[in-house]
XYZ file of C-alpha atoms in Angstrom:
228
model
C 77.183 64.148 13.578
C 77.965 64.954 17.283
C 81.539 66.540 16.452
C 79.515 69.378 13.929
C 76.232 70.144 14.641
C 75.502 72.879 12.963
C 76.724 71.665 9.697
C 74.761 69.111 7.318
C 74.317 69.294 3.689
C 70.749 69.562 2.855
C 70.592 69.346 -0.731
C 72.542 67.503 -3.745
C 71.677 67.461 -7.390
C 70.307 64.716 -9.414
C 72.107 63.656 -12.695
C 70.229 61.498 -15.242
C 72.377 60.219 -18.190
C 69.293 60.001 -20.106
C 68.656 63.751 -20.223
C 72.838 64.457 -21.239
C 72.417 67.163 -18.317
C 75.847 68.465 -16.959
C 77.026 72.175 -15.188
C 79.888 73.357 -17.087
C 81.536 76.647 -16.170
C 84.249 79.073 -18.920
C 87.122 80.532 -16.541
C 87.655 84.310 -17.020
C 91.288 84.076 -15.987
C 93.602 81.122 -15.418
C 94.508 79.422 -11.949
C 96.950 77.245 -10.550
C 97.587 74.552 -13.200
C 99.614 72.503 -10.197
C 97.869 72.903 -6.912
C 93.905 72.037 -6.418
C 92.050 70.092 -4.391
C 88.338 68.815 -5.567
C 85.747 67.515 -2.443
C 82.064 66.172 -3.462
C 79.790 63.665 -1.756
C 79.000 61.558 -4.473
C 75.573 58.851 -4.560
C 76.230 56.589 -7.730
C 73.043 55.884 -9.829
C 74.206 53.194 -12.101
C 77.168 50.661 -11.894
C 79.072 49.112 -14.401
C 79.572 52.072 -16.945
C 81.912 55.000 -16.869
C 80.307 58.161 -15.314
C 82.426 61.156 -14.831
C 81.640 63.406 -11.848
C 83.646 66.214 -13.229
C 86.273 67.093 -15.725
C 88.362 70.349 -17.271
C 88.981 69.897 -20.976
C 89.750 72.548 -23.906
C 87.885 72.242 -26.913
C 90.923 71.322 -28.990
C 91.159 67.642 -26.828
C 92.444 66.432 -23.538
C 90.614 65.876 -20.440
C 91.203 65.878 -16.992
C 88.954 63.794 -14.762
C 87.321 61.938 -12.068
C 85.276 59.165 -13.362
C 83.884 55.933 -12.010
C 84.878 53.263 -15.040
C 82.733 50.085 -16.097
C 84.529 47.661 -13.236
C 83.222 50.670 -10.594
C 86.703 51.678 -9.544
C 87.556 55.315 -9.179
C 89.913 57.116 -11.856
C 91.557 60.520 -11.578
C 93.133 60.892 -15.027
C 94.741 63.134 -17.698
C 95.556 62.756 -21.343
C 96.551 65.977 -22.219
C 96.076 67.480 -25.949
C 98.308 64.847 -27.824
C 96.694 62.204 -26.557
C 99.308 61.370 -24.423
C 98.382 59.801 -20.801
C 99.758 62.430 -17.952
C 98.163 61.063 -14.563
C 96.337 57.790 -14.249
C 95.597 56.761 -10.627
C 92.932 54.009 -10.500
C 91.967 52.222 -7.166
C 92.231 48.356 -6.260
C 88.574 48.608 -4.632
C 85.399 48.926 -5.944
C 82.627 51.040 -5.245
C 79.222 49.093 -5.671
C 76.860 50.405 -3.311
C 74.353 52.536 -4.973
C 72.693 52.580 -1.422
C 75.506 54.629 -0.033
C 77.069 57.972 -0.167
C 80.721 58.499 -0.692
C 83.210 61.406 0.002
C 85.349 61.879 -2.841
C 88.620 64.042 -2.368
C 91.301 64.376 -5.148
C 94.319 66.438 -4.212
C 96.862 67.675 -6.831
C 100.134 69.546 -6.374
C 102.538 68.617 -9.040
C 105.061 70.670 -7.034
C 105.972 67.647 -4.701
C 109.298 66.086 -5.478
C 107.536 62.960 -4.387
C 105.746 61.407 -7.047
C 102.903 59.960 -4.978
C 102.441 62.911 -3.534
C 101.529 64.971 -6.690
C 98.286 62.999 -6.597
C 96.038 61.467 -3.888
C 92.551 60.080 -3.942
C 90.601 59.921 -0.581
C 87.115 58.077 -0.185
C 85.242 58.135 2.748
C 88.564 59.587 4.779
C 90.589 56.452 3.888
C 93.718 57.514 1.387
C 93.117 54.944 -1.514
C 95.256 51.993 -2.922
C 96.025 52.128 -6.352
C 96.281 49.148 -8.827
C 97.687 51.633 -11.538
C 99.573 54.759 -10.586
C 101.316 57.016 -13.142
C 102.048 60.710 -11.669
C 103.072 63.906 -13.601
C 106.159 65.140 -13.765
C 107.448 67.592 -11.220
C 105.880 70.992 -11.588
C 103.635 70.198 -14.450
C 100.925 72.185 -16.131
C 97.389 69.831 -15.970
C 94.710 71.285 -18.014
C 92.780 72.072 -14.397
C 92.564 76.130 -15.135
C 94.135 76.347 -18.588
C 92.325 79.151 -20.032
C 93.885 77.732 -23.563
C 91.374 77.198 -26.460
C 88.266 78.010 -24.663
C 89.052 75.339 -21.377
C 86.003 74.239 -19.668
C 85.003 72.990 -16.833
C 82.342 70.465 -16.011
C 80.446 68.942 -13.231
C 79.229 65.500 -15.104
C 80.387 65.313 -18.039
C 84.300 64.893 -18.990
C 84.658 66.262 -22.437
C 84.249 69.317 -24.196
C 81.784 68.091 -27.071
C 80.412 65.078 -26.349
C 77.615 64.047 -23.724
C 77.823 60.579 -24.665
C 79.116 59.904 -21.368
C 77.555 62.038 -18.307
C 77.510 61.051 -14.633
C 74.294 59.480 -13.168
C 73.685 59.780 -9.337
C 73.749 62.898 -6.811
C 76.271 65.104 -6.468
C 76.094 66.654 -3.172
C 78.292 69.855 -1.380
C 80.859 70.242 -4.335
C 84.190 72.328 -3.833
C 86.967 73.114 -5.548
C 90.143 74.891 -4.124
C 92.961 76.415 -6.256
C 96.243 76.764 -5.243
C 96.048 74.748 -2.660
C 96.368 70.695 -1.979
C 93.965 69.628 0.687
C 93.201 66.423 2.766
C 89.583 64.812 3.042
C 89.695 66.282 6.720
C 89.498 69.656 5.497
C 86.131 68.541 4.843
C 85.013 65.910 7.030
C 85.089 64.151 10.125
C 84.115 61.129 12.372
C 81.657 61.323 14.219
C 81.686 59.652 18.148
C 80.288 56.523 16.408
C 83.117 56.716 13.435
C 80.620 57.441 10.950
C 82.729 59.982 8.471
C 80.322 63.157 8.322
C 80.685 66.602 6.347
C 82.014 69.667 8.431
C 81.654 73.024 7.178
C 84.748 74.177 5.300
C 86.665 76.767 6.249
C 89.462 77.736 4.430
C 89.866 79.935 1.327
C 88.747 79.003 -2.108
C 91.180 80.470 -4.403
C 91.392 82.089 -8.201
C 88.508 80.488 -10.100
C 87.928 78.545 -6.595
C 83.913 77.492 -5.835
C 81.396 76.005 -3.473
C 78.246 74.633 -5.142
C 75.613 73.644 -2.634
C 72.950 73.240 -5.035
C 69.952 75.131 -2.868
C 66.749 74.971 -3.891
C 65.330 77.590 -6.401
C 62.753 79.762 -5.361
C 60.866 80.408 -8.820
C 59.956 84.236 -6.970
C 63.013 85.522 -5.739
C 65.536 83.346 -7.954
C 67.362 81.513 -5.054
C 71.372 80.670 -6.892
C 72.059 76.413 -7.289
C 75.413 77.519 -5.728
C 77.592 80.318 -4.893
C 80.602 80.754 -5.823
């Protein structure tokens, strides 16, 4: 990347469904419910099932996700606790190259009087089309944050009790902002051959915000995955 030398991402972590293996993290304090922004760099392992990538759900039902479904498009969903469907954005393409790597940015701020701008998904730069679009309401609560009946939140997985369903793939240079809605070039770039590359971030992160890098362990000293 000639526009950022000094940043490349170095590591990523591997997710086999086989082993139900997911990072899930228990809030101490709530967040913004309306404003986030989520950036990975995401290498699919499998096509043709659903695989999550990450997900905040309460143990009493509900989830909110990002999940690649069985036709391979990309989903950024909730149904909150009643069941009821909140947000539903799925793409017209398709993302079938287990070969590649893709930049995944989902941007939230139900604060927008526009309803299309509540929700965006971005892949590879490129703001995507969508074949199905429902938004929240203006100024709504998403379960993103709720510290209500033990809220979780997971990298891999998208529900509370279940690991029938975890992501398989690499998940490489994972953030997530609070209180803040974000575009992909926050986090990336083209290059001088229009290649889109990571950049280093350099904003803030937020209440309950985090950067996972996933660095390698050092079984001596006891090297963190991530930092927060």
């Amino acid at each position: 990347n000639t526009l950022d030398d000094a940043y490349s991402i170095d590591n990523s972590l591997r997710f086999n469904d086989g082993d139900n293996c997911y990072l899930e993290r228990t809030f101490d304090s709530g967040g913004s419910r309306r404003k986030f922004t989520i950036s990975l760099w995401v290498k699919r392992g499998e096509l043709g099932a659903t695989n999550p990538m990450w997900a905040a759900a309460p143990s009493n039902g509900g989830q909110f996700s990002l999940v690649f479904d069985s036709n391979d498009k990309l989903i950024l969903r909730e149904y909150n606790t009643t069941d009821e469907e909140v947000l539903n954005l799925v793409t017209n393409g398709v993302f079938r190259d287990i070969s590649a790597w893709y930049h995944i940015v989902a941007a939230v701020d139900t604060t927008q009087s526009t309803n299309t701008n509540r929700a965006k998904l971005y892949v590879n730069g490129v703001l995507q089309s969508l074949g199905t679009a429902t938004y929240p309401s203006e100024d709504y609560d998403l379960l993103m944050n709720s510290t209500t009946n033990t809220g979780k939140f997971f990298v891999g997985n998208q529900t509370y009790s279940s690991t029938s369903t975890v992501f398989d793939g690499y998940i490489a240079d994972f953030h997530f902002i609070n209180d803040d809605q974000l575009a992909a070039s926050d986090f990336a770039e083209r290059d001088d051959n229009g290649i889109w590359s990571p950049k280093a971030y350099s904003g803030s992160y937020g209440t309950n915000g985090l950067f996972l890098e996933f660095k390698k362990v050092n079984p001596i000293l006891g090297d963190a995955a991530g930092r927060h």
